């Protein structure tokens, strides 16, 4: 028989730990120290269990920073900022630490199976429970009061197994879509040829002739609890997509907004980065207003060209190789 119970009665909650910069960057140690970006990276790679981590610490450091040790089979997630809205979840596989932008919830095994609880958490939109502030955030005291349906363990195992199979199917189709994306890129070359050979004899021109406006983003630093989301070079992927899993915030005067905000259809170009990453570009395809960081150029094109076409060209091997030569 199933019944509804409060999360606070059937789970143990874990808070994050402040992570001083002087202890960051170690790739080996007793404890992985998960940040929001680590959770996002694992989820984006298709991992339910946290497999990759960028930072490790040893026991001495954990004691020095008064770290809260989070056990295995704990569901962890971002509790503040834009990442909260993405609803990404991961399961810990060993004793670890989480930073103070992350919360962990471990189900009590006499009530909940970890697989069932994980999928239930993935279906829980935490934004609905966030505080009414500029920056979304959730509190333990509010989450503890959420009701969860608790079937018997056998039924939970059956549900988790079914959802595992569905997830595997979804992952398979995602990989097929990635192959289709590669096919689209190949089709682009097939239709328009390989520049600069131009075997199709298409009309050519200079990029500046199809551009209506070019602006740099803001050079102002990101701030905690800023008014606006801050779009940085790390939010543009190498293959021409937006990745908003790790968004900072910024405060900026109203009179500067027009020159450094983005709108749907803007082409974003990463002007400064490592040699192999400079020149990353994508189309901003959202309606939400964001402020652009200074290492990214905002390009607005004329009606002679679609922004998607320009980005497809900029992401060809030729364009990227040209960028690496400059």
PDB file of C-alpha atoms in Angstrom:
ATOM      1  CA  UNK A   1       0.000   0.000   0.000  1.00  0.00           C
ATOM      2  CA  UNK A   2       1.290   3.451  -0.941  1.00  0.00           C
ATOM      3  CA  UNK A   3       1.119   6.510   1.241  1.00  0.00           C
ATOM      4  CA  UNK A   4       2.314  10.091   1.096  1.00  0.00           C
ATOM      5  CA  UNK A   5       5.031  11.107   3.524  1.00  0.00           C
ATOM      6  CA  UNK A   6       7.070  14.249   4.110  1.00  0.00           C
ATOM      7  CA  UNK A   7      10.571  14.297   2.641  1.00  0.00           C
ATOM      8  CA  UNK A   8      11.889  15.378   6.015  1.00  0.00           C
ATOM      9  CA  UNK A   9      10.582  12.133   7.547  1.00  0.00           C
ATOM     10  CA  UNK A  10      11.996   9.723   4.965  1.00  0.00           C
ATOM     11  CA  UNK A  11      15.268  11.417   3.988  1.00  0.00           C
ATOM     12  CA  UNK A  12      18.451  12.859   5.482  1.00  0.00           C
ATOM     13  CA  UNK A  13      19.519  16.294   4.239  1.00  0.00           C
ATOM     14  CA  UNK A  14      23.114  17.425   3.687  1.00  0.00           C
ATOM     15  CA  UNK A  15      24.295  21.004   3.319  1.00  0.00           C
ATOM     16  CA  UNK A  16      27.307  22.074   1.303  1.00  0.00           C
ATOM     17  CA  UNK A  17      30.690  23.298   2.507  1.00  0.00           C
ATOM     18  CA  UNK A  18      32.559  26.462   1.579  1.00  0.00           C
ATOM     19  CA  UNK A  19      35.463  25.575  -0.707  1.00  0.00           C
ATOM     20  CA  UNK A  20      38.419  27.992  -0.297  1.00  0.00           C
ATOM     21  CA  UNK A  21      40.254  28.579  -3.577  1.00  0.00           C
ATOM     22  CA  UNK A  22      43.629  27.569  -2.120  1.00  0.00           C
ATOM     23  CA  UNK A  23      42.393  23.980  -1.768  1.00  0.00           C
ATOM     24  CA  UNK A  24      40.897  23.712  -5.245  1.00  0.00           C
ATOM     25  CA  UNK A  25      42.489  22.119  -8.283  1.00  0.00           C
ATOM     26  CA  UNK A  26      43.810  18.831  -6.877  1.00  0.00           C
ATOM     27  CA  UNK A  27      42.944  15.857  -9.075  1.00  0.00           C
ATOM     28  CA  UNK A  28      43.621  13.214  -6.417  1.00  0.00           C
ATOM     29  CA  UNK A  29      42.564  12.822  -2.807  1.00  0.00           C
ATOM     30  CA  UNK A  30      40.364  10.912  -0.398  1.00  0.00           C
ATOM     31  CA  UNK A  31      37.180  12.864  -1.128  1.00  0.00           C
ATOM     32  CA  UNK A  32      35.795  14.218  -4.406  1.00  0.00           C
ATOM     33  CA  UNK A  33      34.486  17.762  -3.867  1.00  0.00           C
ATOM     34  CA  UNK A  34      31.529  18.307  -6.170  1.00  0.00           C
ATOM     35  CA  UNK A  35      30.548  21.742  -7.427  1.00  0.00           C
ATOM     36  CA  UNK A  36      27.501  22.658  -9.517  1.00  0.00           C
ATOM     37  CA  UNK A  37      29.561  22.394 -12.691  1.00  0.00           C
ATOM     38  CA  UNK A  38      30.596  18.830 -11.843  1.00  0.00           C
ATOM     39  CA  UNK A  39      26.977  17.767 -11.480  1.00  0.00           C
ATOM     40  CA  UNK A  40      26.084  19.419 -14.784  1.00  0.00           C
ATOM     41  CA  UNK A  41      29.057  17.834 -16.558  1.00  0.00           C
ATOM     42  CA  UNK A  42      28.082  14.336 -15.416  1.00  0.00           C
ATOM     43  CA  UNK A  43      24.447  14.845 -16.381  1.00  0.00           C
ATOM     44  CA  UNK A  44      25.389  16.257 -19.792  1.00  0.00           C
ATOM     45  CA  UNK A  45      27.541  13.175 -20.389  1.00  0.00           C
ATOM     46  CA  UNK A  46      24.576  10.955 -19.568  1.00  0.00           C
ATOM     47  CA  UNK A  47      25.715   9.744 -16.151  1.00  0.00           C
ATOM     48  CA  UNK A  48      23.182   9.184 -13.377  1.00  0.00           C
ATOM     49  CA  UNK A  49      25.948   8.399 -10.884  1.00  0.00           C
ATOM     50  CA  UNK A  50      28.612  11.064 -10.395  1.00  0.00           C
ATOM     51  CA  UNK A  51      31.670   9.729 -12.190  1.00  0.00           C
ATOM     52  CA  UNK A  52      33.786  12.811 -12.900  1.00  0.00           C
ATOM     53  CA  UNK A  53      34.975  15.473 -10.483  1.00  0.00           C
ATOM     54  CA  UNK A  54      37.423  18.336 -11.012  1.00  0.00           C
ATOM     55  CA  UNK A  55      38.503  18.691  -7.378  1.00  0.00           C
ATOM     56  CA  UNK A  56      39.627  16.338  -4.614  1.00  0.00           C
ATOM     57  CA  UNK A  57      40.733  16.935  -1.033  1.00  0.00           C
ATOM     58  CA  UNK A  58      42.267  14.813   1.699  1.00  0.00           C
ATOM     59  CA  UNK A  59      41.016  14.236   5.236  1.00  0.00           C
ATOM     60  CA  UNK A  60      43.235  16.935   6.766  1.00  0.00           C
ATOM     61  CA  UNK A  61      41.764  19.610   4.494  1.00  0.00           C
ATOM     62  CA  UNK A  62      38.225  18.312   5.062  1.00  0.00           C
ATOM     63  CA  UNK A  63      38.699  18.705   8.810  1.00  0.00           C
ATOM     64  CA  UNK A  64      40.348  22.110   8.429  1.00  0.00           C
ATOM     65  CA  UNK A  65      37.408  23.544   6.460  1.00  0.00           C
ATOM     66  CA  UNK A  66      34.897  21.752   8.720  1.00  0.00           C
ATOM     67  CA  UNK A  67      33.586  19.865   5.722  1.00  0.00           C
ATOM     68  CA  UNK A  68      30.299  17.975   5.810  1.00  0.00           C
ATOM     69  CA  UNK A  69      30.898  14.437   4.515  1.00  0.00           C
ATOM     70  CA  UNK A  70      28.109  13.372   2.182  1.00  0.00           C
ATOM     71  CA  UNK A  71      27.670   9.565   1.888  1.00  0.00           C
ATOM     72  CA  UNK A  72      27.103   7.477  -1.222  1.00  0.00           C
ATOM     73  CA  UNK A  73      23.581   7.116  -2.637  1.00  0.00           C
ATOM     74  CA  UNK A  74      22.804  10.766  -1.957  1.00  0.00           C
ATOM     75  CA  UNK A  75      20.977  12.755  -4.637  1.00  0.00           C
ATOM     76  CA  UNK A  76      22.729  16.100  -5.109  1.00  0.00           C
ATOM     77  CA  UNK A  77      21.611  19.183  -7.024  1.00  0.00           C
ATOM     78  CA  UNK A  78      22.116  22.925  -7.391  1.00  0.00           C
ATOM     79  CA  UNK A  79      20.119  24.851  -4.814  1.00  0.00           C
ATOM     80  CA  UNK A  80      20.689  28.416  -6.055  1.00  0.00           C
ATOM     81  CA  UNK A  81      21.015  30.398  -9.266  1.00  0.00           C
ATOM     82  CA  UNK A  82      20.244  29.637 -12.890  1.00  0.00           C
ATOM     83  CA  UNK A  83      21.439  26.030 -12.467  1.00  0.00           C
ATOM     84  CA  UNK A  84      18.515  25.421 -10.103  1.00  0.00           C
ATOM     85  CA  UNK A  85      16.122  25.944 -13.011  1.00  0.00           C
ATOM     86  CA  UNK A  86      17.827  23.192 -15.021  1.00  0.00           C
ATOM     87  CA  UNK A  87      16.716  20.534 -12.492  1.00  0.00           C
ATOM     88  CA  UNK A  88      19.855  18.419 -12.914  1.00  0.00           C
ATOM     89  CA  UNK A  89      20.431  15.609 -10.432  1.00  0.00           C
ATOM     90  CA  UNK A  90      23.285  13.225  -9.682  1.00  0.00           C
ATOM     91  CA  UNK A  91      23.842  10.331  -7.273  1.00  0.00           C
ATOM     92  CA  UNK A  92      27.027  10.162  -5.216  1.00  0.00           C
ATOM     93  CA  UNK A  93      28.993   6.900  -5.393  1.00  0.00           C
ATOM     94  CA  UNK A  94      31.263   7.386  -2.364  1.00  0.00           C
ATOM     95  CA  UNK A  95      31.848   9.634   0.620  1.00  0.00           C
ATOM     96  CA  UNK A  96      32.374  13.137  -0.754  1.00  0.00           C
ATOM     97  CA  UNK A  97      31.817  16.847  -0.165  1.00  0.00           C
ATOM     98  CA  UNK A  98      29.566  19.283  -1.992  1.00  0.00           C
ATOM     99  CA  UNK A  99      30.033  23.025  -2.194  1.00  0.00           C
ATOM    100  CA  UNK A 100      27.649  25.484  -0.608  1.00  0.00           C
ATOM    101  CA  UNK A 101      25.675  26.018  -3.831  1.00  0.00           C
ATOM    102  CA  UNK A 102      24.641  22.362  -3.701  1.00  0.00           C
ATOM    103  CA  UNK A 103      22.252  20.382  -1.499  1.00  0.00           C
ATOM    104  CA  UNK A 104      22.191  16.632  -0.908  1.00  0.00           C
ATOM    105  CA  UNK A 105      19.258  14.394   0.054  1.00  0.00           C
ATOM    106  CA  UNK A 106      19.774  10.734   1.001  1.00  0.00           C
ATOM    107  CA  UNK A 107      16.688   8.515   1.209  1.00  0.00           C
ATOM    108  CA  UNK A 108      16.289   6.316   4.281  1.00  0.00           C
ATOM    109  CA  UNK A 109      16.506   2.779   2.916  1.00  0.00           C
ATOM    110  CA  UNK A 110      13.647   1.434   5.025  1.00  0.00           C
ATOM    111  CA  UNK A 111      11.352   3.860   3.198  1.00  0.00           C
ATOM    112  CA  UNK A 112      12.847   4.586  -0.218  1.00  0.00           C
ATOM    113  CA  UNK A 113      14.938   2.871  -2.887  1.00  0.00           C
ATOM    114  CA  UNK A 114      17.649   5.158  -4.291  1.00  0.00           C
ATOM    115  CA  UNK A 115      16.642   4.477  -7.916  1.00  0.00           C
ATOM    116  CA  UNK A 116      13.000   5.321  -7.281  1.00  0.00           C
ATOM    117  CA  UNK A 117      13.936   8.399  -5.278  1.00  0.00           C
ATOM    118  CA  UNK A 118      16.366   9.616  -7.945  1.00  0.00           C
ATOM    119  CA  UNK A 119      13.702   9.547 -10.659  1.00  0.00           C
ATOM    120  CA  UNK A 120      11.201  11.174  -8.328  1.00  0.00           C
ATOM    121  CA  UNK A 121      13.708  13.975  -7.679  1.00  0.00           C
ATOM    122  CA  UNK A 122      14.345  14.365 -11.413  1.00  0.00           C
ATOM    123  CA  UNK A 123      10.624  14.963 -11.838  1.00  0.00           C
ATOM    124  CA  UNK A 124      10.462  17.509  -9.006  1.00  0.00           C
ATOM    125  CA  UNK A 125      10.595  21.091 -10.302  1.00  0.00           C
ATOM    126  CA  UNK A 126      12.448  22.824  -7.477  1.00  0.00           C
ATOM    127  CA  UNK A 127      11.897  26.231  -9.024  1.00  0.00           C
ATOM    128  CA  UNK A 128       8.307  26.014  -7.782  1.00  0.00           C
ATOM    129  CA  UNK A 129       9.672  25.903  -4.239  1.00  0.00           C
ATOM    130  CA  UNK A 130      12.296  28.635  -4.624  1.00  0.00           C
ATOM    131  CA  UNK A 131      12.357  31.855  -2.656  1.00  0.00           C
ATOM    132  CA  UNK A 132      10.782  34.921  -4.286  1.00  0.00           C
ATOM    133  CA  UNK A 133      14.041  36.782  -4.890  1.00  0.00           C
ATOM    134  CA  UNK A 134      15.998  37.916  -7.942  1.00  0.00           C
ATOM    135  CA  UNK A 135      18.184  34.812  -7.721  1.00  0.00           C
ATOM    136  CA  UNK A 136      16.198  31.566  -7.336  1.00  0.00           C
ATOM    137  CA  UNK A 137      17.128  29.456  -4.312  1.00  0.00           C
ATOM    138  CA  UNK A 138      15.588  26.698  -2.215  1.00  0.00           C
ATOM    139  CA  UNK A 139      15.778  26.068   1.511  1.00  0.00           C
ATOM    140  CA  UNK A 140      15.905  22.779   3.364  1.00  0.00           C
ATOM    141  CA  UNK A 141      13.023  23.832   5.617  1.00  0.00           C
ATOM    142  CA  UNK A 142      10.738  24.167   2.619  1.00  0.00           C
ATOM    143  CA  UNK A 143      11.817  21.010   0.804  1.00  0.00           C
ATOM    144  CA  UNK A 144      11.381  18.926   3.963  1.00  0.00           C
ATOM    145  CA  UNK A 145       7.649  19.645   3.824  1.00  0.00           C
ATOM    146  CA  UNK A 146       7.148  18.303   0.290  1.00  0.00           C
ATOM    147  CA  UNK A 147       5.029  15.144   0.075  1.00  0.00           C
ATOM    148  CA  UNK A 148       6.423  12.059  -1.669  1.00  0.00           C
ATOM    149  CA  UNK A 149       4.444   8.950  -2.572  1.00  0.00           C
ATOM    150  CA  UNK A 150       6.041   5.936  -0.847  1.00  0.00           C
ATOM    151  CA  UNK A 151       4.987   2.574  -2.355  1.00  0.00           C
ATOM    152  CA  UNK A 152       6.382  -0.663  -0.947  1.00  0.00           C
ATOM    153  CA  UNK A 153      10.039  -1.340  -1.816  1.00  0.00           C
ATOM    154  CA  UNK A 154       9.187  -4.059  -4.357  1.00  0.00           C
ATOM    155  CA  UNK A 155       6.984  -1.632  -6.271  1.00  0.00           C
ATOM    156  CA  UNK A 156       9.680   1.051  -6.101  1.00  0.00           C
ATOM    157  CA  UNK A 157      12.232  -1.359  -7.586  1.00  0.00           C
ATOM    158  CA  UNK A 158       9.835  -2.187 -10.411  1.00  0.00           C
ATOM    159  CA  UNK A 159       9.260   1.521 -11.155  1.00  0.00           C
ATOM    160  CA  UNK A 160      12.990   2.297 -11.080  1.00  0.00           C
ATOM    161  CA  UNK A 161      13.759  -0.624 -13.412  1.00  0.00           C
ATOM    162  CA  UNK A 162      11.134   0.542 -15.913  1.00  0.00           C
ATOM    163  CA  UNK A 163      12.487   4.084 -15.850  1.00  0.00           C
ATOM    164  CA  UNK A 164      16.051   2.793 -16.292  1.00  0.00           C
ATOM    165  CA  UNK A 165      14.941   1.088 -19.504  1.00  0.00           C
ATOM    166  CA  UNK A 166      13.124   4.205 -20.711  1.00  0.00           C
ATOM    167  CA  UNK A 167      16.181   6.334 -19.938  1.00  0.00           C
ATOM    168  CA  UNK A 168      18.425   3.950 -21.879  1.00  0.00           C
ATOM    169  CA  UNK A 169      16.095   4.307 -24.874  1.00  0.00           C
ATOM    170  CA  UNK A 170      16.163   8.091 -24.598  1.00  0.00           C
ATOM    171  CA  UNK A 171      19.974   8.080 -24.425  1.00  0.00           C
ATOM    172  CA  UNK A 172      20.104   5.885 -27.509  1.00  0.00           C
ATOM    173  CA  UNK A 173      17.917   8.331 -29.435  1.00  0.00           C
ATOM    174  CA  UNK A 174      20.041  11.258 -28.246  1.00  0.00           C
ATOM    175  CA  UNK A 175      23.101   9.598 -29.745  1.00  0.00           C
ATOM    176  CA  UNK A 176      21.175   9.118 -32.970  1.00  0.00           C
ATOM    177  CA  UNK A 177      20.350  12.832 -32.946  1.00  0.00           C
ATOM    178  CA  UNK A 178      24.034  13.640 -32.462  1.00  0.00           C
ATOM    179  CA  UNK A 179      24.773  11.588 -35.555  1.00  0.00           C
ATOM    180  CA  UNK A 180      22.076  13.528 -37.388  1.00  0.00           C
ATOM    181  CA  UNK A 181      23.765  16.757 -36.294  1.00  0.00           C
ATOM    182  CA  UNK A 182      27.001  15.507 -37.840  1.00  0.00           C
ATOM    183  CA  UNK A 183      25.004  14.693 -40.958  1.00  0.00           C
ATOM    184  CA  UNK A 184      23.642  18.252 -41.043  1.00  0.00           C
ATOM    185  CA  UNK A 185      27.188  19.625 -40.922  1.00  0.00           C
ATOM    186  CA  UNK A 186      28.217  17.283 -43.717  1.00  0.00           C
ATOM    187  CA  UNK A 187      25.148  18.348 -45.691  1.00  0.00           C
ATOM    188  CA  UNK A 188      26.156  21.996 -45.249  1.00  0.00           C
ATOM    189  CA  UNK A 189      29.519  21.259 -46.887  1.00  0.00           C
ATOM    190  CA  UNK A 190      27.810  19.208 -49.587  1.00  0.00           C
ATOM    191  CA  UNK A 191      25.425  22.056 -50.445  1.00  0.00           C
ATOM    192  CA  UNK A 192      27.810  24.988 -50.223  1.00  0.00           C
ATOM    193  CA  UNK A 193      31.190  23.411 -50.829  1.00  0.00           C
ATOM    194  CA  UNK A 194      34.412  23.802 -48.903  1.00  0.00           C
ATOM    195  CA  UNK A 195      35.578  27.371 -48.569  1.00  0.00           C
ATOM    196  CA  UNK A 196      37.714  28.880 -50.092  1.00  0.00           C
ATOM    197  CA  UNK A 197      37.514  26.451 -53.036  1.00  0.00           C
ATOM    198  CA  UNK A 198      33.861  27.413 -53.708  1.00  0.00           C
ATOM    199  CA  UNK A 199      33.295  24.600 -56.185  1.00  0.00           C
ATOM    200  CA  UNK A 200      29.586  25.500 -56.269  1.00  0.00           C
ATOM    201  CA  UNK A 201      30.387  29.015 -57.500  1.00  0.00           C
ATOM    202  CA  UNK A 202      28.267  30.692 -54.829  1.00  0.00           C
ATOM    203  CA  UNK A 203      28.450  34.452 -54.423  1.00  0.00           C
ATOM    204  CA  UNK A 204      31.050  35.298 -51.797  1.00  0.00           C
ATOM    205  CA  UNK A 205      31.613  38.358 -49.683  1.00  0.00           C
ATOM    206  CA  UNK A 206      33.193  39.709 -46.538  1.00  0.00           C
ATOM    207  CA  UNK A 207      31.527  39.119 -43.198  1.00  0.00           C
ATOM    208  CA  UNK A 208      31.503  42.825 -42.398  1.00  0.00           C
ATOM    209  CA  UNK A 209      29.216  43.374 -45.414  1.00  0.00           C
ATOM    210  CA  UNK A 210      26.457  41.242 -43.872  1.00  0.00           C
ATOM    211  CA  UNK A 211      26.766  42.650 -40.369  1.00  0.00           C
ATOM    212  CA  UNK A 212      24.490  45.401 -39.050  1.00  0.00           C
ATOM    213  CA  UNK A 213      25.985  45.827 -35.584  1.00  0.00           C
ATOM    214  CA  UNK A 214      28.937  44.480 -33.586  1.00  0.00           C
ATOM    215  CA  UNK A 215      29.369  44.985 -29.841  1.00  0.00           C
ATOM    216  CA  UNK A 216      31.645  43.737 -27.110  1.00  0.00           C
ATOM    217  CA  UNK A 217      30.072  42.558 -23.885  1.00  0.00           C
ATOM    218  CA  UNK A 218      30.514  44.125 -20.467  1.00  0.00           C
ATOM    219  CA  UNK A 219      33.884  44.116 -18.703  1.00  0.00           C
ATOM    220  CA  UNK A 220      32.221  44.350 -15.295  1.00  0.00           C
ATOM    221  CA  UNK A 221      32.847  41.442 -12.907  1.00  0.00           C
ATOM    222  CA  UNK A 222      30.203  38.928 -11.929  1.00  0.00           C
ATOM    223  CA  UNK A 223      28.674  39.413  -8.479  1.00  0.00           C
ATOM    224  CA  UNK A 224      26.746  37.196  -6.105  1.00  0.00           C
ATOM    225  CA  UNK A 225      22.982  37.750  -6.297  1.00  0.00           C
ATOM    226  CA  UNK A 226      23.303  40.141  -9.254  1.00  0.00           C
ATOM    227  CA  UNK A 227      20.194  41.392 -11.012  1.00  0.00           C
ATOM    228  CA  UNK A 228      20.918  39.925 -14.460  1.00  0.00           C
ATOM    229  CA  UNK A 229      22.185  36.554 -15.742  1.00  0.00           C
ATOM    230  CA  UNK A 230      25.709  36.914 -17.167  1.00  0.00           C
ATOM    231  CA  UNK A 231      26.529  35.054 -20.391  1.00  0.00           C
ATOM    232  CA  UNK A 232      30.240  34.191 -20.621  1.00  0.00           C
ATOM    233  CA  UNK A 233      32.536  32.423 -23.066  1.00  0.00           C
ATOM    234  CA  UNK A 234      32.167  29.159 -21.119  1.00  0.00           C
ATOM    235  CA  UNK A 235      28.481  29.152 -22.023  1.00  0.00           C
ATOM    236  CA  UNK A 236      29.273  28.656 -25.729  1.00  0.00           C
ATOM    237  CA  UNK A 237      30.168  25.084 -26.646  1.00  0.00           C
ATOM    238  CA  UNK A 238      32.744  24.115 -29.248  1.00  0.00           C
ATOM    239  CA  UNK A 239      30.042  22.668 -31.510  1.00  0.00           C
ATOM    240  CA  UNK A 240      27.956  25.844 -31.564  1.00  0.00           C
ATOM    241  CA  UNK A 241      25.394  25.419 -28.793  1.00  0.00           C
ATOM    242  CA  UNK A 242      24.430  27.360 -25.677  1.00  0.00           C
ATOM    243  CA  UNK A 243      25.212  25.668 -22.368  1.00  0.00           C
ATOM    244  CA  UNK A 244      23.544  27.504 -19.494  1.00  0.00           C
ATOM    245  CA  UNK A 245      24.378  24.964 -16.795  1.00  0.00           C
ATOM    246  CA  UNK A 246      26.741  27.405 -15.079  1.00  0.00           C
ATOM    247  CA  UNK A 247      25.467  30.976 -15.173  1.00  0.00           C
ATOM    248  CA  UNK A 248      26.845  33.849 -13.111  1.00  0.00           C
ATOM    249  CA  UNK A 249      25.010  37.069 -12.208  1.00  0.00           C
ATOM    250  CA  UNK A 250      25.878  40.722 -12.746  1.00  0.00           C
ATOM    251  CA  UNK A 251      24.699  44.182 -11.761  1.00  0.00           C
ATOM    252  CA  UNK A 252      24.912  46.802 -14.484  1.00  0.00           C
ATOM    253  CA  UNK A 253      23.589  50.390 -14.864  1.00  0.00           C
ATOM    254  CA  UNK A 254      20.495  50.776 -17.024  1.00  0.00           C
ATOM    255  CA  UNK A 255      22.315  53.085 -19.443  1.00  0.00           C
ATOM    256  CA  UNK A 256      24.737  50.264 -20.348  1.00  0.00           C
ATOM    257  CA  UNK A 257      22.143  47.569 -20.934  1.00  0.00           C
ATOM    258  CA  UNK A 258      21.405  48.238 -24.594  1.00  0.00           C
ATOM    259  CA  UNK A 259      24.994  47.804 -25.746  1.00  0.00           C
ATOM    260  CA  UNK A 260      25.730  44.565 -23.906  1.00  0.00           C
ATOM    261  CA  UNK A 261      22.490  42.573 -23.710  1.00  0.00           C
ATOM    262  CA  UNK A 262      21.541  39.831 -26.139  1.00  0.00           C
ATOM    263  CA  UNK A 263      18.313  39.075 -27.934  1.00  0.00           C
ATOM    264  CA  UNK A 264      17.006  36.172 -30.000  1.00  0.00           C
ATOM    265  CA  UNK A 265      18.888  35.878 -33.293  1.00  0.00           C
ATOM    266  CA  UNK A 266      22.154  37.440 -32.112  1.00  0.00           C
ATOM    267  CA  UNK A 267      25.324  35.658 -33.211  1.00  0.00           C
ATOM    268  CA  UNK A 268      27.738  35.235 -30.301  1.00  0.00           C
ATOM    269  CA  UNK A 269      31.452  34.904 -31.038  1.00  0.00           C
ATOM    270  CA  UNK A 270      34.118  34.043 -28.488  1.00  0.00           C
ATOM    271  CA  UNK A 271      36.947  36.489 -29.273  1.00  0.00           C
ATOM    272  CA  UNK A 272      39.412  35.475 -26.537  1.00  0.00           C
ATOM    273  CA  UNK A 273      40.206  31.986 -25.314  1.00  0.00           C
ATOM    274  CA  UNK A 274      42.793  29.239 -25.653  1.00  0.00           C
ATOM    275  CA  UNK A 275      44.051  28.726 -29.201  1.00  0.00           C
ATOM    276  CA  UNK A 276      41.802  25.762 -29.923  1.00  0.00           C
ATOM    277  CA  UNK A 277      38.666  27.362 -28.432  1.00  0.00           C
ATOM    278  CA  UNK A 278      38.822  30.940 -29.692  1.00  0.00           C
ATOM    279  CA  UNK A 279      36.159  31.541 -32.319  1.00  0.00           C
ATOM    280  CA  UNK A 280      33.432  29.417 -30.728  1.00  0.00           C
ATOM    281  CA  UNK A 281      30.116  30.778 -31.947  1.00  0.00           C
ATOM    282  CA  UNK A 282      26.401  30.145 -31.603  1.00  0.00           C
ATOM    283  CA  UNK A 283      23.019  31.753 -32.179  1.00  0.00           C
ATOM    284  CA  UNK A 284      21.262  33.102 -29.101  1.00  0.00           C
ATOM    285  CA  UNK A 285      17.909  31.335 -29.380  1.00  0.00           C
ATOM    286  CA  UNK A 286      16.183  32.367 -26.159  1.00  0.00           C
ATOM    287  CA  UNK A 287      13.801  35.167 -25.190  1.00  0.00           C
ATOM    288  CA  UNK A 288      15.332  35.746 -21.750  1.00  0.00           C
ATOM    289  CA  UNK A 289      17.424  38.901 -21.478  1.00  0.00           C
ATOM    290  CA  UNK A 290      21.058  38.277 -20.552  1.00  0.00           C
ATOM    291  CA  UNK A 291      24.118  40.478 -20.216  1.00  0.00           C
ATOM    292  CA  UNK A 292      27.089  39.516 -22.365  1.00  0.00           C
ATOM    293  CA  UNK A 293      30.617  39.278 -20.947  1.00  0.00           C
ATOM    294  CA  UNK A 294      33.504  41.157 -22.526  1.00  0.00           C
ATOM    295  CA  UNK A 295      35.257  38.144 -24.059  1.00  0.00           C
ATOM    296  CA  UNK A 296      32.238  37.518 -26.292  1.00  0.00           C
ATOM    297  CA  UNK A 297      31.251  39.603 -29.314  1.00  0.00           C
ATOM    298  CA  UNK A 298      27.595  40.185 -30.164  1.00  0.00           C
ATOM    299  CA  UNK A 299      26.939  40.261 -33.918  1.00  0.00           C
ATOM    300  CA  UNK A 300      23.633  41.307 -35.464  1.00  0.00           C
ATOM    301  CA  UNK A 301      23.352  40.465 -39.143  1.00  0.00           C
ATOM    302  CA  UNK A 302      21.493  42.134 -41.996  1.00  0.00           C
ATOM    303  CA  UNK A 303      18.624  40.493 -43.846  1.00  0.00           C
ATOM    304  CA  UNK A 304      21.112  39.185 -46.436  1.00  0.00           C
ATOM    305  CA  UNK A 305      21.965  36.208 -44.267  1.00  0.00           C
ATOM    306  CA  UNK A 306      20.390  34.017 -41.614  1.00  0.00           C
ATOM    307  CA  UNK A 307      22.274  34.019 -38.301  1.00  0.00           C
ATOM    308  CA  UNK A 308      22.112  30.204 -38.311  1.00  0.00           C
ATOM    309  CA  UNK A 309      23.874  30.136 -41.687  1.00  0.00           C
ATOM    310  CA  UNK A 310      26.648  32.417 -40.459  1.00  0.00           C
ATOM    311  CA  UNK A 311      27.179  30.265 -37.373  1.00  0.00           C
ATOM    312  CA  UNK A 312      27.226  27.100 -39.492  1.00  0.00           C
ATOM    313  CA  UNK A 313      29.987  28.686 -41.594  1.00  0.00           C
ATOM    314  CA  UNK A 314      31.922  29.889 -38.550  1.00  0.00           C
ATOM    315  CA  UNK A 315      31.821  26.379 -37.122  1.00  0.00           C
ATOM    316  CA  UNK A 316      33.277  24.715 -40.230  1.00  0.00           C
ATOM    317  CA  UNK A 317      36.777  23.295 -39.982  1.00  0.00           C
ATOM    318  CA  UNK A 318      38.035  26.009 -42.333  1.00  0.00           C
ATOM    319  CA  UNK A 319      36.771  28.872 -40.169  1.00  0.00           C
ATOM    320  CA  UNK A 320      38.113  27.315 -36.981  1.00  0.00           C
ATOM    321  CA  UNK A 321      41.498  26.697 -38.550  1.00  0.00           C
ATOM    322  CA  UNK A 322      41.601  30.302 -39.738  1.00  0.00           C
ATOM    323  CA  UNK A 323      40.821  31.426 -36.203  1.00  0.00           C
ATOM    324  CA  UNK A 324      43.686  29.354 -34.826  1.00  0.00           C
ATOM    325  CA  UNK A 325      46.116  31.034 -37.222  1.00  0.00           C
ATOM    326  CA  UNK A 326      45.304  34.563 -36.073  1.00  0.00           C
TER     327      UNK A 326
END
